[in-house]
Amino acid sequence: MFGLSELAIILIVVAAVLAVKKLPELTRSAGKSARILKSEARAARDADEPGTPRVIRGETVEREDPGTDTGPRG
């Protein structure tokens, strides 16, 4: 008769054999999730420091001087 440890090893091997096709997709999504979590944690930490610029991917944002008036004149 099999013991608990042998059954656990057999179940792990069977799960690994059945999951071989999905493994690359699972690792890719886990990596994406880790990157998102890390960037959100960094953004939350940087939100506490008001003097640091935010980097938004794909956009260029220029800072304006606080004394410069950019509103409509009239």
CSV table of C-alpha atoms in Angstrom, one decimal:
chain,number,residue,atom,x,y,z
A,1,MET,CA,0.0,0.0,0.0
A,2,PHE,CA,1.1,3.5,-0.7
A,3,GLY,CA,1.9,6.0,2.0
A,4,LEU,CA,0.9,9.7,2.0
A,5,SER,CA,4.3,10.9,0.8
A,6,GLU,CA,4.2,8.4,-2.2
A,7,LEU,CA,0.7,9.5,-3.2
A,8,ALA,CA,1.8,13.2,-3.0
A,9,ILE,CA,4.8,12.5,-5.3
A,10,ILE,CA,2.6,10.6,-7.8
A,11,LEU,CA,0.0,13.4,-7.8
A,12,ILE,CA,2.7,16.0,-8.4
A,13,VAL,CA,4.2,14.0,-11.3
A,14,VAL,CA,0.7,13.5,-12.8
A,15,ALA,CA,-0.1,17.2,-12.5
A,16,ALA,CA,3.2,18.1,-14.0
A,17,VAL,CA,2.7,15.8,-17.0
A,18,LEU,CA,-0.8,17.1,-17.6
A,19,ALA,CA,0.2,20.8,-17.2
A,20,VAL,CA,3.2,20.7,-19.6
A,21,LYS,CA,1.2,22.3,-22.4
A,22,LYS,CA,-0.1,25.2,-20.1
A,23,LEU,CA,3.2,25.7,-18.2
A,24,PRO,CA,4.7,28.4,-20.5
A,25,GLU,CA,1.4,30.4,-20.5
A,26,LEU,CA,1.1,30.1,-16.7
A,27,THR,CA,4.7,31.3,-16.1
A,28,ARG,CA,4.2,34.2,-18.6
A,29,SER,CA,1.1,35.3,-16.8
A,30,ALA,CA,2.7,34.9,-13.4
A,31,GLY,CA,5.6,37.1,-14.6
A,32,LYS,CA,3.2,39.7,-15.9
A,33,SER,CA,1.4,39.7,-12.5
A,34,ALA,CA,4.6,40.1,-10.6
A,35,ARG,CA,5.7,43.0,-12.8
A,36,ILE,CA,2.3,44.7,-12.3
A,37,LEU,CA,2.4,44.2,-8.6
A,38,LYS,CA,5.9,45.5,-8.4
A,39,SER,CA,5.1,48.6,-10.4
A,40,GLU,CA,2.0,49.3,-8.3
A,41,ALA,CA,3.9,48.9,-5.1
A,42,ARG,CA,6.6,51.3,-6.5
A,43,ALA,CA,3.9,53.8,-7.5
A,44,ALA,CA,2.3,53.7,-4.1
A,45,ARG,CA,5.7,54.2,-2.4
A,46,ASP,CA,6.5,57.1,-4.8
A,47,ALA,CA,3.1,58.7,-4.1
A,48,ASP,CA,4.3,59.4,-0.6
A,49,GLU,CA,7.2,61.5,-2.1
A,50,PRO,CA,5.6,64.5,-3.9
A,51,GLY,CA,8.8,65.8,-5.5
A,52,THR,CA,9.5,62.8,-7.7
A,53,PRO,CA,8.3,62.8,-11.3
A,54,ARG,CA,6.0,60.0,-12.4
A,55,VAL,CA,6.9,58.0,-15.5
A,56,ILE,CA,4.0,57.1,-17.7
A,57,ARG,CA,5.0,54.7,-20.4
A,58,GLY,CA,4.4,55.9,-24.0
A,59,GLU,CA,3.6,59.5,-23.0
A,60,THR,CA,5.8,62.6,-22.6
A,61,VAL,CA,4.7,65.0,-19.9
A,62,GLU,CA,6.4,68.2,-19.4
A,63,ARG,CA,6.3,69.9,-16.0
A,64,GLU,CA,5.3,73.5,-15.8
A,65,ASP,CA,6.7,76.0,-13.4
A,66,PRO,CA,4.3,76.9,-10.6
A,67,GLY,CA,4.5,80.6,-11.5
A,68,THR,CA,3.8,80.1,-15.2
A,69,ASP,CA,0.3,80.9,-16.3
A,70,THR,CA,-0.8,78.6,-19.1
A,71,GLY,CA,-4.5,79.4,-19.0
A,72,PRO,CA,-6.5,81.4,-21.6
A,73,ARG,CA,-5.8,85.1,-21.6
A,74,GLY,CA,-8.5,87.5,-22.2
